[in-house]
Coordinates of C-alpha atoms in Angstrom, one line a residue:
Chain L
M1 CA 0.3 0.0 0.1
K2 CA 2.6 2.1 1.0
K3 CA 4.1 2.3 -2.0
S4 CA 1.2 4.1 -4.4
G5 CA 1.8 6.8 -2.2
V6 CA 1.1 8.0 1.0
D7 CA -1.0 10.9 0.6
R8 CA -3.7 9.4 -1.2
P9 CA -6.9 7.5 0.2
S10 CA -7.1 3.8 1.5
S11 CA -9.6 3.0 -0.3
I12 CA -8.3 3.9 -4.4
S13 CA -5.1 2.5 -2.8
Q14 CA -6.2 -0.9 -2.3
D15 CA -8.3 -0.6 -5.8
D16 CA -4.7 0.2 -7.3
N17 CA -3.5 -3.2 -5.3
V18 CA -5.9 -4.9 -7.0
T19 CA -5.9 -4.0 -10.7
E20 CA -1.7 -4.6 -10.3
K21 CA -2.0 -7.8 -8.9
T22 CA -4.9 -8.9 -11.9
A23 CA -2.5 -7.5 -14.1
A24 CA 0.7 -9.1 -12.7
Q25 CA -0.6 -12.3 -13.2
P26 CA -0.8 -14.3 -16.6
A27 CA -3.5 -14.7 -18.2
L28 CA -3.8 -18.3 -17.6
V29 CA -6.6 -18.4 -15.3
P30 CA -8.6 -15.3 -16.2
N31 CA -10.6 -14.4 -13.0
A32 CA -13.6 -14.6 -15.1
A33 CA -16.2 -15.1 -12.1
I34 CA -16.1 -11.1 -11.0
E35 CA -16.2 -9.9 -14.7
I36 CA -19.2 -11.6 -15.8
P37 CA -23.1 -10.1 -15.4
W38 CA -25.0 -12.6 -13.5
R39 CA -27.7 -12.7 -16.4
E40 CA -24.2 -15.0 -17.9
K41 CA -23.8 -17.0 -15.4
F42 CA -27.2 -17.7 -15.2
R43 CA -27.4 -18.7 -18.7
R44 CA -23.5 -20.5 -18.3
L45 CA -25.7 -22.4 -15.1
W46 CA -28.4 -23.5 -16.7
R47 CA -26.3 -24.8 -19.6
A48 CA -24.6 -26.9 -17.0
V49 CA -27.7 -28.0 -15.8
W50 CA -29.6 -29.1 -19.2
R51 CA -26.4 -30.8 -19.6
H52 CA -26.6 -33.2 -17.6
R53 CA -30.5 -33.5 -17.3
W54 CA -30.8 -36.6 -17.7
L55 CA -28.1 -37.8 -14.5
Y56 CA -31.4 -35.0 -12.7
I57 CA -34.1 -37.5 -13.9
I58 CA -32.1 -40.8 -12.7
V59 CA -31.3 -39.9 -9.4
L60 CA -35.1 -38.2 -8.7
P61 CA -36.6 -41.6 -7.9
S62 CA -34.0 -42.1 -5.5
V63 CA -34.4 -38.1 -3.7
L64 CA -38.2 -38.9 -3.3
F65 CA -37.4 -42.1 -1.2
F66 CA -35.5 -39.7 1.1
V67 CA -38.4 -36.9 0.9
I68 CA -41.6 -39.5 1.7
F69 CA -39.1 -42.0 4.0
K70 CA -37.1 -39.4 5.6
Y71 CA -38.3 -36.2 5.4
W72 CA -41.8 -36.4 6.0
P73 CA -40.9 -38.5 9.2
L74 CA -39.4 -35.4 10.2
F75 CA -42.5 -33.1 9.6
N76 CA -44.6 -36.1 11.8
A77 CA -41.8 -35.6 14.8
Q78 CA -43.8 -32.3 16.1
I79 CA -46.1 -34.5 17.7
A80 CA -43.2 -35.2 20.3
F81 CA -44.7 -31.7 21.2
K82 CA -48.7 -32.6 20.5
D83 CA -51.3 -34.8 21.9
F84 CA -51.2 -37.5 18.8
K85 CA -54.5 -39.0 19.0
P86 CA -54.9 -41.3 15.8
V87 CA -58.5 -39.1 14.7
L88 CA -57.4 -36.1 14.4
G89 CA -54.0 -36.5 12.3
V90 CA -50.7 -35.2 13.1
V91 CA -51.7 -31.8 12.1
G92 CA -54.9 -31.6 13.8
S93 CA -53.5 -33.1 17.4
P94 CA -53.7 -30.2 20.2
W95 CA -49.8 -29.1 21.1
V96 CA -49.4 -29.0 24.4
G97 CA -45.2 -28.1 24.6
L98 CA -42.6 -30.5 26.6
K99 CA -45.3 -32.0 28.4
H100 CA -44.2 -35.7 27.4
L101 CA -40.1 -34.4 27.1
E102 CA -40.6 -33.9 30.9
A103 CA -42.6 -36.8 31.9
F104 CA -39.9 -38.5 30.3
F105 CA -37.3 -36.6 32.6
N106 CA -38.9 -37.4 35.5
S107 CA -39.8 -40.8 35.0
Y108 CA -38.0 -43.9 36.6
Y109 CA -37.1 -45.7 33.6
F110 CA -35.1 -42.6 32.4
S111 CA -32.1 -43.6 34.3
R112 CA -32.1 -47.0 33.8
L113 CA -32.8 -46.4 30.0
I114 CA -29.5 -44.3 29.9
G115 CA -27.8 -46.2 31.9
N116 CA -28.3 -49.4 30.1
T117 CA -27.3 -47.9 27.0
L118 CA -24.4 -46.2 27.5
F119 CA -23.7 -49.7 29.6
Y120 CA -23.6 -51.6 26.6
S121 CA -22.0 -48.8 23.9
I122 CA -19.1 -48.3 26.5
A123 CA -18.3 -52.2 27.3
G124 CA -18.7 -52.9 23.7
L125 CA -16.2 -51.2 22.7
I126 CA -13.7 -51.0 26.0
L127 CA -13.6 -54.6 25.6
G128 CA -14.3 -55.0 21.6
M129 CA -11.5 -52.8 20.7
P130 CA -8.8 -54.3 22.2
T131 CA -9.7 -57.9 21.1
A132 CA -10.0 -57.2 17.3
I133 CA -6.5 -54.8 17.4
I134 CA -5.1 -58.0 18.9
L135 CA -6.4 -60.3 16.6
A136 CA -5.5 -57.6 13.2
I137 CA -2.0 -58.0 14.9
A138 CA -1.7 -61.8 15.5
L139 CA -3.3 -61.7 11.6
Y140 CA -0.3 -59.5 10.1
E141 CA 2.2 -61.7 12.0
T142 CA 1.6 -65.3 11.8
R143 CA 4.1 -66.3 8.8
F144 CA 1.5 -69.5 8.2
N145 CA -0.6 -67.5 4.8
M146 CA -3.2 -71.0 5.7
I147 CA -3.9 -70.2 8.9
R148 CA -4.0 -66.7 8.1
S149 CA -7.0 -67.5 5.1
I150 CA -9.0 -69.5 7.0
V151 CA -9.1 -68.0 10.2
Q152 CA -10.3 -64.8 8.5
T153 CA -12.7 -66.3 6.3
G154 CA -14.4 -67.9 9.7
A155 CA -14.4 -64.7 11.7
Y156 CA -16.1 -63.2 8.9
I157 CA -19.0 -65.0 8.6
P158 CA -20.8 -63.9 12.2
H159 CA -21.2 -60.8 11.0
F160 CA -23.4 -62.0 8.4
L161 CA -25.8 -63.6 10.6
S162 CA -28.7 -62.1 12.1
W163 CA -29.2 -62.3 15.6
V164 CA -32.0 -64.4 15.4
I165 CA -29.4 -67.2 13.9
M166 CA -27.4 -66.2 16.9
F167 CA -29.8 -66.9 18.7
G168 CA -30.7 -70.0 17.8
V169 CA -26.6 -70.1 18.4
L170 CA -26.4 -68.9 21.7
L171 CA -29.1 -71.2 22.8
T172 CA -27.0 -74.4 22.1
M173 CA -24.5 -73.2 23.9
L174 CA -26.0 -72.1 26.9
S175 CA -29.7 -73.1 27.3
P176 CA -30.2 -74.3 30.6
S177 CA -31.6 -78.3 29.3
E178 CA -29.3 -79.0 26.4
G179 CA -26.8 -75.7 26.6
L180 CA -23.1 -77.3 25.9
I181 CA -22.0 -74.7 28.7
N182 CA -24.8 -75.7 31.0
E183 CA -23.7 -79.3 30.3
I184 CA -20.6 -78.9 31.6
I185 CA -21.1 -77.0 34.9
K186 CA -23.5 -80.1 35.2
A187 CA -21.0 -82.4 34.6
T188 CA -18.8 -80.9 36.8
E189 CA -22.2 -81.4 39.8
G190 CA -22.8 -77.7 39.4
K191 CA -26.4 -76.5 38.8
S192 CA -27.4 -76.1 35.5
I193 CA -27.5 -71.6 34.9
S194 CA -30.0 -69.7 33.1
F195 CA -28.1 -67.1 31.2
L196 CA -30.2 -65.4 29.0
T197 CA -33.0 -65.0 31.5
S198 CA -31.0 -64.1 34.7
P199 CA -30.4 -60.5 35.5
K200 CA -26.8 -61.5 36.8
Y201 CA -25.6 -62.3 33.5
F202 CA -28.3 -61.5 30.8
R203 CA -25.2 -58.1 30.0
W204 CA -22.4 -60.2 29.9
V205 CA -23.6 -62.7 27.8
A206 CA -25.6 -59.9 25.6
I207 CA -21.7 -58.1 25.4
F208 CA -19.8 -61.4 24.7
S209 CA -21.9 -62.3 21.9
N210 CA -22.1 -59.2 19.9
I211 CA -18.5 -59.3 20.0
W212 CA -18.2 -62.8 19.2
K213 CA -20.3 -61.7 16.0
E214 CA -18.4 -58.2 14.7
T215 CA -14.7 -59.0 16.3
G216 CA -13.7 -60.2 13.5
W217 CA -15.8 -58.1 10.8
S218 CA -14.0 -55.3 12.9
T219 CA -10.2 -56.4 12.3
I220 CA -10.6 -55.4 8.0
L221 CA -9.9 -51.8 8.9
Y222 CA -7.1 -52.6 11.7
Y223 CA -5.5 -55.2 9.3
A224 CA -5.8 -52.9 6.0
A225 CA -4.3 -49.9 8.4
L226 CA -1.0 -52.6 9.5
M227 CA -1.0 -53.4 5.1
G228 CA -0.4 -49.7 5.0
I229 CA 2.7 -49.5 7.1
E230 CA 6.2 -49.5 5.6
T231 CA 8.0 -52.6 6.0
A232 CA 11.7 -50.9 6.2
L233 CA 10.5 -49.4 9.4
F234 CA 10.0 -52.6 10.9
E235 CA 13.6 -54.4 9.5
A236 CA 15.4 -51.1 10.6
A237 CA 14.2 -51.9 13.8
S238 CA 15.3 -55.6 13.7
V239 CA 18.6 -54.4 12.8
D240 CA 18.2 -52.5 16.2
G241 CA 17.5 -55.2 18.2
A242 CA 14.0 -54.7 18.7
S243 CA 12.3 -57.8 19.7
R244 CA 8.8 -58.5 18.1
L245 CA 6.5 -57.0 21.5
Q246 CA 8.6 -54.0 21.0
R247 CA 8.0 -53.5 17.2
I248 CA 4.6 -54.5 17.1
W249 CA 4.5 -51.8 20.8
H250 CA 6.5 -48.8 18.9
I251 CA 5.6 -49.4 15.1
S252 CA 2.3 -51.6 15.0
L253 CA 0.3 -49.3 17.3
P254 CA 1.1 -45.9 16.5
G255 CA 0.7 -47.1 13.0
I256 CA -3.0 -47.8 13.3
L257 CA -3.3 -45.2 15.8
P258 CA -5.2 -43.1 13.2
V259 CA -7.9 -45.9 12.8
I260 CA -8.2 -46.7 16.3
M261 CA -9.1 -42.8 16.3
I262 CA -11.2 -42.6 13.9
V263 CA -13.2 -46.3 15.3
T264 CA -13.3 -44.6 18.2
L265 CA -14.9 -41.3 17.4
L266 CA -17.5 -43.1 15.0
R267 CA -18.4 -45.6 18.4
L268 CA -18.8 -42.2 20.1
G269 CA -20.9 -40.4 17.6
H270 CA -22.8 -43.3 17.9
I271 CA -23.1 -43.9 21.3
L272 CA -27.1 -44.0 21.9
D273 CA -27.0 -46.3 19.0
A274 CA -26.7 -49.2 21.7
G275 CA -27.4 -52.7 19.9
F276 CA -31.7 -52.7 19.1
N277 CA -31.8 -55.5 17.2
E278 CA -29.0 -57.7 19.6
I279 CA -31.4 -56.6 22.5
F280 CA -34.9 -56.9 20.9
V281 CA -34.3 -60.5 19.9
L282 CA -32.1 -61.6 23.2
Y283 CA -34.5 -59.5 26.0
S284 CA -37.8 -61.6 27.8
V285 CA -39.7 -60.0 30.9
P286 CA -37.4 -60.5 33.8
V287 CA -34.1 -59.1 32.3
Y288 CA -36.0 -55.6 31.4
S289 CA -34.4 -54.0 34.5
V290 CA -30.9 -54.9 32.9
A291 CA -31.5 -55.1 28.7
D292 CA -33.9 -52.1 28.4
I293 CA -31.9 -49.7 25.8
I294 CA -33.7 -46.6 24.7
D295 CA -34.7 -47.8 21.2
T296 CA -36.5 -51.2 22.9
W297 CA -38.6 -48.9 25.0
V298 CA -39.5 -46.4 22.0
Y299 CA -40.8 -49.6 20.8
R300 CA -43.2 -51.0 23.4
A301 CA -44.4 -47.6 24.6
G302 CA -45.1 -46.7 21.2
I303 CA -45.8 -49.2 19.5
L304 CA -47.3 -52.0 21.9
E305 CA -48.8 -49.5 24.5
F306 CA -50.1 -47.0 21.8
K307 CA -47.7 -43.9 23.9
Y308 CA -47.0 -42.3 20.1
S309 CA -46.1 -38.7 21.9
L310 CA -44.2 -39.8 24.5
A311 CA -42.5 -42.5 22.7
T312 CA -41.9 -40.2 19.6
A313 CA -40.6 -37.6 22.1
V314 CA -38.2 -40.2 23.7
G315 CA -36.9 -40.7 20.6
M316 CA -36.5 -37.3 19.1
F317 CA -33.9 -36.6 22.5
K318 CA -31.9 -39.7 21.4
G319 CA -32.0 -38.2 18.1
V320 CA -31.2 -34.5 19.0
I321 CA -28.5 -35.9 21.7
G322 CA -27.1 -38.5 18.6
L323 CA -26.7 -35.3 16.3
V324 CA -24.5 -33.4 18.8
L325 CA -22.5 -35.9 19.6
L326 CA -21.9 -37.3 15.5
V327 CA -20.9 -33.5 15.1
V328 CA -18.5 -32.9 17.8
S329 CA -17.2 -36.8 17.0
N330 CA -16.6 -35.7 13.1
Q331 CA -14.7 -31.8 14.5
L332 CA -12.6 -33.6 16.6
A333 CA -12.0 -36.4 13.7
K334 CA -11.0 -33.4 11.5
R335 CA -8.8 -32.1 13.8
W336 CA -6.6 -34.8 15.3
A337 CA -7.5 -37.5 12.2
R338 CA -7.4 -35.2 9.2
T339 CA -10.6 -37.0 8.6
S340 CA -14.4 -36.7 8.5
L341 CA -16.5 -39.7 9.6
Y342 CA -19.1 -38.8 7.0
Chain H
M1 CA 15.1 -66.6 5.0
P2 CA 16.6 -65.0 7.2
V3 CA 17.5 -68.1 10.7
K4 CA 14.5 -67.8 13.1
S5 CA 15.9 -66.3 16.4
R6 CA 14.0 -69.1 19.8
E7 CA 12.1 -65.3 20.0
E8 CA 10.7 -65.8 17.1
I9 CA 10.0 -69.5 17.3
V10 CA 8.2 -68.3 20.7
F11 CA 6.5 -65.6 18.9
Q12 CA 5.3 -67.7 16.3
I13 CA 3.4 -70.6 18.3
L14 CA 1.4 -67.8 20.7
V15 CA 0.4 -66.1 17.8
N16 CA -0.9 -69.1 15.8
T17 CA -2.6 -70.6 19.0
F18 CA -4.5 -67.5 19.2
L19 CA -5.6 -67.7 16.1
I20 CA -6.5 -71.0 16.8
V21 CA -8.2 -70.8 20.2
F22 CA -10.0 -67.2 18.2
L23 CA -11.1 -69.5 15.3
L24 CA -12.2 -73.0 17.8
I25 CA -14.7 -70.0 19.8
I26 CA -16.2 -69.1 16.2
L27 CA -16.4 -72.4 15.0
V28 CA -17.6 -74.9 17.9
P29 CA -20.9 -73.0 18.6
M30 CA -22.0 -73.2 14.6
W31 CA -20.4 -77.1 14.7
R32 CA -22.7 -77.6 17.9
V33 CA -25.6 -76.9 15.6
V34 CA -24.8 -78.5 12.8
M35 CA -24.4 -81.6 15.2
M36 CA -27.4 -81.3 17.1
S37 CA -29.3 -80.7 14.0
V38 CA -29.0 -84.4 13.1
T39 CA -29.3 -85.9 16.6
P40 CA -31.9 -88.5 16.4
L41 CA -34.6 -88.8 19.2
G42 CA -33.3 -89.9 22.3
Y43 CA -29.2 -89.8 21.5
A44 CA -29.2 -86.7 23.7
A45 CA -29.8 -89.2 26.9
E46 CA -26.9 -91.6 26.8
D47 CA -24.6 -88.6 25.3
T48 CA -22.0 -88.7 26.5
S49 CA -19.3 -86.8 24.6
F50 CA -21.2 -83.2 25.4
G51 CA -23.2 -83.1 22.0
M52 CA -20.4 -82.2 19.4
L53 CA -20.2 -85.6 17.5
I54 CA -22.7 -88.0 17.5
P55 CA -21.3 -91.4 15.7
P56 CA -22.2 -91.5 12.2
W57 CA -24.5 -94.1 12.0
K58 CA -27.0 -92.6 14.5
W59 CA -27.3 -89.4 12.2
S60 CA -30.7 -88.1 11.5
I61 CA -32.1 -86.1 9.1
E62 CA -35.2 -86.7 10.4
A63 CA -35.6 -82.9 11.7
Y64 CA -34.8 -81.3 8.0
K65 CA -37.1 -83.6 6.3
Q66 CA -39.7 -82.4 9.3
L67 CA -39.1 -78.5 8.6
L68 CA -38.3 -79.0 4.9
T69 CA -41.7 -80.8 3.6
H70 CA -44.8 -78.3 6.5
P71 CA -46.4 -76.3 4.3
N72 CA -45.5 -72.8 7.1
F73 CA -42.3 -73.2 7.2
L74 CA -42.3 -73.4 3.5
H75 CA -44.4 -70.3 3.0
A76 CA -41.9 -68.6 5.4
V77 CA -38.8 -69.3 3.3
W78 CA -41.3 -68.3 0.2
N79 CA -42.0 -64.9 2.0
S80 CA -37.9 -64.4 3.2
V81 CA -37.1 -64.9 -0.5
Q82 CA -39.1 -62.4 -1.9
I83 CA -38.7 -59.4 0.5
T84 CA -34.8 -60.5 -0.6
V85 CA -34.9 -60.6 -3.8
L86 CA -37.2 -57.3 -4.5
G87 CA -35.5 -55.4 -1.9
T88 CA -32.1 -56.2 -3.1
S89 CA -33.5 -55.3 -6.2
L90 CA -35.4 -52.2 -5.6
S91 CA -32.5 -51.1 -3.1
L92 CA -29.8 -51.1 -6.2
I93 CA -32.0 -49.8 -8.5
L94 CA -32.0 -46.3 -6.3
T95 CA -28.8 -46.8 -4.8
V96 CA -26.7 -46.9 -8.4
P97 CA -28.0 -43.6 -10.0
L98 CA -27.8 -42.0 -6.7
A99 CA -24.1 -42.9 -6.0
Y100 CA -23.3 -42.0 -9.7
V101 CA -24.6 -38.7 -9.3
L102 CA -23.7 -38.0 -6.7
S103 CA -20.0 -39.1 -7.8
I104 CA -19.7 -36.2 -11.0
R105 CA -18.0 -33.0 -9.3
T106 CA -19.1 -31.0 -12.4
L107 CA -22.8 -31.5 -11.9
P108 CA -24.3 -28.4 -10.4
G109 CA -26.3 -28.9 -7.3
R110 CA -24.3 -32.2 -6.3
N111 CA -23.5 -30.1 -2.9
I112 CA -26.7 -30.1 -2.2
L113 CA -27.9 -32.9 -3.1
I114 CA -25.5 -34.3 -0.8
N115 CA -26.1 -32.3 2.2
F116 CA -30.1 -33.1 1.6
I117 CA -29.1 -37.5 2.2
L118 CA -26.4 -36.5 4.6
L119 CA -28.9 -34.4 6.9
T120 CA -30.5 -37.6 6.7
Y121 CA -28.2 -40.1 8.4
L122 CA -27.0 -37.4 11.4
F123 CA -30.5 -37.4 12.2
S124 CA -32.7 -39.1 12.0
A125 CA -37.0 -38.9 12.9
G126 CA -37.1 -42.4 14.6
M127 CA -39.7 -45.2 14.5
I128 CA -42.3 -43.8 15.2
P129 CA -43.2 -40.8 13.1
T130 CA -41.6 -43.8 10.6
F131 CA -44.3 -46.0 11.1
L132 CA -47.2 -42.9 10.7
V133 CA -45.7 -42.8 7.3
V134 CA -45.6 -45.9 6.1
H135 CA -49.2 -46.4 8.3
D136 CA -50.7 -43.1 5.7
L137 CA -49.0 -45.1 3.0
G138 CA -51.9 -47.8 3.8
L139 CA -48.0 -50.3 3.5
T140 CA -48.6 -52.2 6.5
D141 CA -49.8 -55.6 5.9
H142 CA -47.9 -55.4 2.7
L143 CA -44.8 -57.4 1.9
A144 CA -43.3 -53.7 0.7
A145 CA -43.8 -52.3 4.3
V146 CA -40.5 -54.2 5.0
F147 CA -38.2 -52.7 2.4
V148 CA -39.9 -50.4 1.0
P149 CA -39.4 -47.5 3.5
V150 CA -35.2 -48.9 3.8
A151 CA -34.6 -49.4 0.5
I152 CA -31.7 -47.0 0.2
G153 CA -28.3 -47.5 2.6
V154 CA -27.1 -44.1 2.6
Y155 CA -23.6 -46.0 4.0
N156 CA -24.0 -48.2 1.1
V157 CA -24.6 -45.0 -1.3
L158 CA -21.3 -43.8 -0.2
L159 CA -19.6 -46.9 -0.3
M160 CA -20.1 -47.1 -4.4
K161 CA -19.8 -43.2 -5.0
G162 CA -16.3 -44.3 -3.6
F163 CA -16.0 -46.8 -6.1
F164 CA -16.8 -44.7 -8.9
E165 CA -15.0 -41.7 -7.8
G166 CA -12.2 -44.2 -8.4
L167 CA -12.9 -45.1 -11.6
P168 CA -10.4 -43.2 -14.5
V169 CA -11.8 -40.0 -15.7
E170 CA -10.2 -40.7 -19.5
L171 CA -12.6 -42.9 -20.6
E172 CA -15.9 -40.9 -19.6
E173 CA -14.0 -38.1 -21.2
A174 CA -13.1 -40.1 -24.3
A175 CA -16.8 -41.7 -23.8
R176 CA -18.6 -38.2 -24.2
L177 CA -16.3 -36.9 -27.1
D178 CA -17.3 -39.8 -28.8
G179 CA -21.2 -38.7 -28.6
A180 CA -22.3 -40.5 -25.5
S181 CA -24.6 -39.4 -23.7
E182 CA -24.7 -39.3 -19.6
L183 CA -27.6 -42.3 -19.7
Q184 CA -25.2 -43.7 -22.0
V185 CA -22.2 -43.3 -20.1
L186 CA -23.4 -44.8 -17.4
I187 CA -24.4 -47.9 -18.9
Q188 CA -22.3 -49.1 -21.4
I189 CA -19.0 -47.4 -19.5
I190 CA -19.5 -47.5 -16.0
L191 CA -21.5 -50.2 -14.9
P192 CA -19.7 -52.9 -16.7
L193 CA -16.6 -51.9 -15.1
S194 CA -18.1 -51.8 -11.4
K195 CA -19.0 -55.6 -11.0
P196 CA -16.9 -55.6 -7.5
I197 CA -18.7 -53.3 -6.2
L198 CA -22.0 -53.9 -7.6
L199 CA -21.9 -57.5 -5.9
T200 CA -20.8 -56.5 -2.8
I201 CA -23.1 -54.0 -1.9
G202 CA -25.9 -56.5 -3.3
L203 CA -24.2 -59.1 -1.1
F204 CA -24.6 -56.3 1.8
Y205 CA -28.7 -55.3 1.0
G206 CA -29.0 -59.3 0.2
V207 CA -27.9 -60.3 3.5
F208 CA -29.8 -57.3 5.4
Y209 CA -33.4 -58.3 3.5
W210 CA -33.1 -61.7 4.2
N211 CA -32.3 -61.4 8.3
E212 CA -34.9 -58.4 8.4
F213 CA -36.4 -59.4 11.7
F214 CA -37.5 -56.2 13.3
Y215 CA -39.7 -54.5 10.4
P216 CA -42.0 -57.5 10.0
I217 CA -43.0 -57.1 13.5
L218 CA -43.6 -53.7 13.4
Y219 CA -45.1 -53.6 10.1
L220 CA -47.2 -56.6 9.9
N221 CA -49.6 -58.0 11.1
D222 CA -50.7 -60.9 9.2
N223 CA -49.2 -64.6 10.1
D224 CA -48.9 -65.2 6.6
L225 CA -46.4 -62.2 5.4
M226 CA -44.3 -62.9 8.2
P227 CA -40.4 -64.3 6.4
L228 CA -38.6 -67.0 8.2
P229 CA -36.2 -64.9 10.6
V230 CA -39.6 -64.7 12.6
L231 CA -40.7 -68.1 12.2
L232 CA -37.8 -69.1 13.8
R233 CA -37.7 -67.3 16.6
N234 CA -41.2 -68.2 17.6
I235 CA -39.9 -71.7 17.1
L236 CA -36.8 -71.3 19.1
M237 CA -39.2 -69.8 21.7
A238 CA -41.6 -72.5 21.7
S239 CA -41.4 -75.2 24.6
S240 CA -43.7 -77.4 22.0
L241 CA -43.8 -76.3 18.6
N242 CA -47.2 -77.5 18.5
E243 CA -48.3 -73.8 17.4
Y244 CA -46.0 -73.2 15.1
V245 CA -44.9 -76.6 13.2
E246 CA -47.5 -79.4 13.6
Y247 CA -45.1 -81.5 16.0
D248 CA -45.3 -84.8 16.1
A249 CA -44.9 -86.8 18.8
F250 CA -44.0 -89.9 17.4
S251 CA -41.6 -88.6 14.9
N252 CA -37.6 -89.6 15.3
A253 CA -36.9 -86.0 15.5
P254 CA -36.2 -84.0 19.2
I255 CA -37.3 -80.7 20.0
Q256 CA -33.8 -79.5 19.8
S257 CA -32.6 -80.7 16.7
L258 CA -36.1 -78.9 14.6
K259 CA -34.7 -75.9 16.3
A260 CA -31.2 -76.7 15.5
A261 CA -32.3 -77.4 12.0
G262 CA -34.1 -74.2 11.7
V263 CA -31.3 -72.1 12.6
F264 CA -29.1 -74.3 10.5
I265 CA -31.4 -74.0 7.6
T266 CA -31.3 -70.0 8.1
M267 CA -27.9 -69.4 8.1
L268 CA -27.4 -71.3 5.0
P269 CA -27.6 -69.2 2.4
M270 CA -25.0 -66.4 3.9
V271 CA -22.9 -69.6 4.3
A272 CA -23.6 -70.8 0.5
V273 CA -23.0 -67.3 -1.3
Y274 CA -20.1 -65.7 0.7
P275 CA -17.2 -67.4 0.0
F276 CA -18.2 -66.2 -3.9
I277 CA -17.9 -62.5 -3.2
Q278 CA -15.5 -62.4 -0.2
R279 CA -12.6 -61.4 -2.2
Y280 CA -14.7 -58.7 -3.8
F281 CA -16.0 -57.1 -0.8
T282 CA -13.2 -56.9 1.1
K283 CA -11.4 -55.1 -1.2
S284 CA -14.3 -53.1 -2.1
T285 CA -15.2 -52.1 1.7
L286 CA -11.3 -50.8 2.3
T287 CA -11.2 -48.4 -0.6
G288 CA -14.6 -46.7 0.3
S289 CA -13.8 -46.7 4.2
V290 CA -10.2 -45.9 3.9
K291 CA -10.2 -42.7 2.4
Q292 CA -8.1 -39.9 2.6

């Protein structure tokens, strides 16, 4: 600014600067966006749209899907603040403000539902993630390709089995009358245990069956990250006399740390999704106190007891908290791992 | 191969023992399901081997015979096949164009479309408001209710979009210079190159629909429409099978065998299709999720 003269008004000197810059630049990147009038811009946009017209047409059904099954429900969600009566419809039902949310916060099941939901999410994360990391490292370290591919194949399968099938598999292991584990207990002079219907054991059965089902599948990401580590690093460490465990601790684990962080943040963003399908299939009345999570309760209250508004309010509460958690964990992922979760 | 040190040998023994133990933990419960399904009546009582192994001369396929000749069971299988085939087709028909359109960076309005979809991933209205929509559309008690409202999985769209973005742009440009329209590019150039991702996403959708358990319970009241997982759950819960399968008290199949056979039949399609597609899905799942 100073070189254009001291006595000039600053606005003019700024203008000068701009012209100087554009003049100095070679005309390779013409600063066209500023020059052309909006009418021309609109024509160009329209031409681009017209050129892609078939793309807009083929995407229309998919957009319609989102409008009907994702945005229409958002409109219906207003019944969280109304006393919904099916006869009156969504729009016609009377507003009641925060009545249903207050009823939820003040009820005895509030702390129970939040507690169970967080318990299943956090315990699943704390116990499941190290198991998957250890399995991925073992798969990476083994020198027997046969064992590696057989274990990989076998460990992925349970991911594709539904929770109803899992329930059947669990019964053959845990059922008091013919379950394998109970037969072992009985053979060692113990009394058979009803794992799935006793509040004492249900939580751990649910958590460990989830680990059994998903550990193999979740190794895919860690294993890929391990494969991405420069092998030269391992060789250099081995020349320097590092033991196997030292190499895992100082090279492998730091190498997959970004993936560990991304997965953790993603799981934290979904911490209120504690596995509806699993609980819904496995639980029964005797274990409601330790099994009931937000989603299972919403189903029973809304669909079985027709408390549409209350159940919607609880679902909305979960949705809002989930939104905040997802946005926050995405910001953290961008800052720490330089990646976006969605 | 360098000379193995003692430390290296011990390490390999530990690692491989861990892997084999892990594999056994996965396989033993599944093996037991298979063994229980072929256990004949009366064998369980004299069983001395915890039912892990049965001498081959005592096998009985009576449980499979009973299930596979029972009209209720076959009807549930038929419902599941319908849901899986129709659902997977609809899902792919809706997912492919969406993913392709989102993968074209020069498309005006692309960012609006991405945000329009991501918003539904970040915040969903929940079970009850969606239930009301399905009800208002008159879909309740139609098979369509269990696959139309869940036809597009946002995660699958993003995976497929990532795959399309990874395809070489030169191919499309060359085709456009030759005068091909957008539709021709998609159908004649892109889709033939996309077999791996189509198989992978198709498998994900297929598995999802075959396993569907909750939506049939939520949206269908008619017992004639219930798919296999719902019937299987009823069979598993039953202490006597009379309600669901006309259980013959004089048959050679004990009730545990019928349950185990039901589990095995339900998991069979998954286990059978899976090895063929495995090599595709690990590859494309990775390229999609380990993005930079």
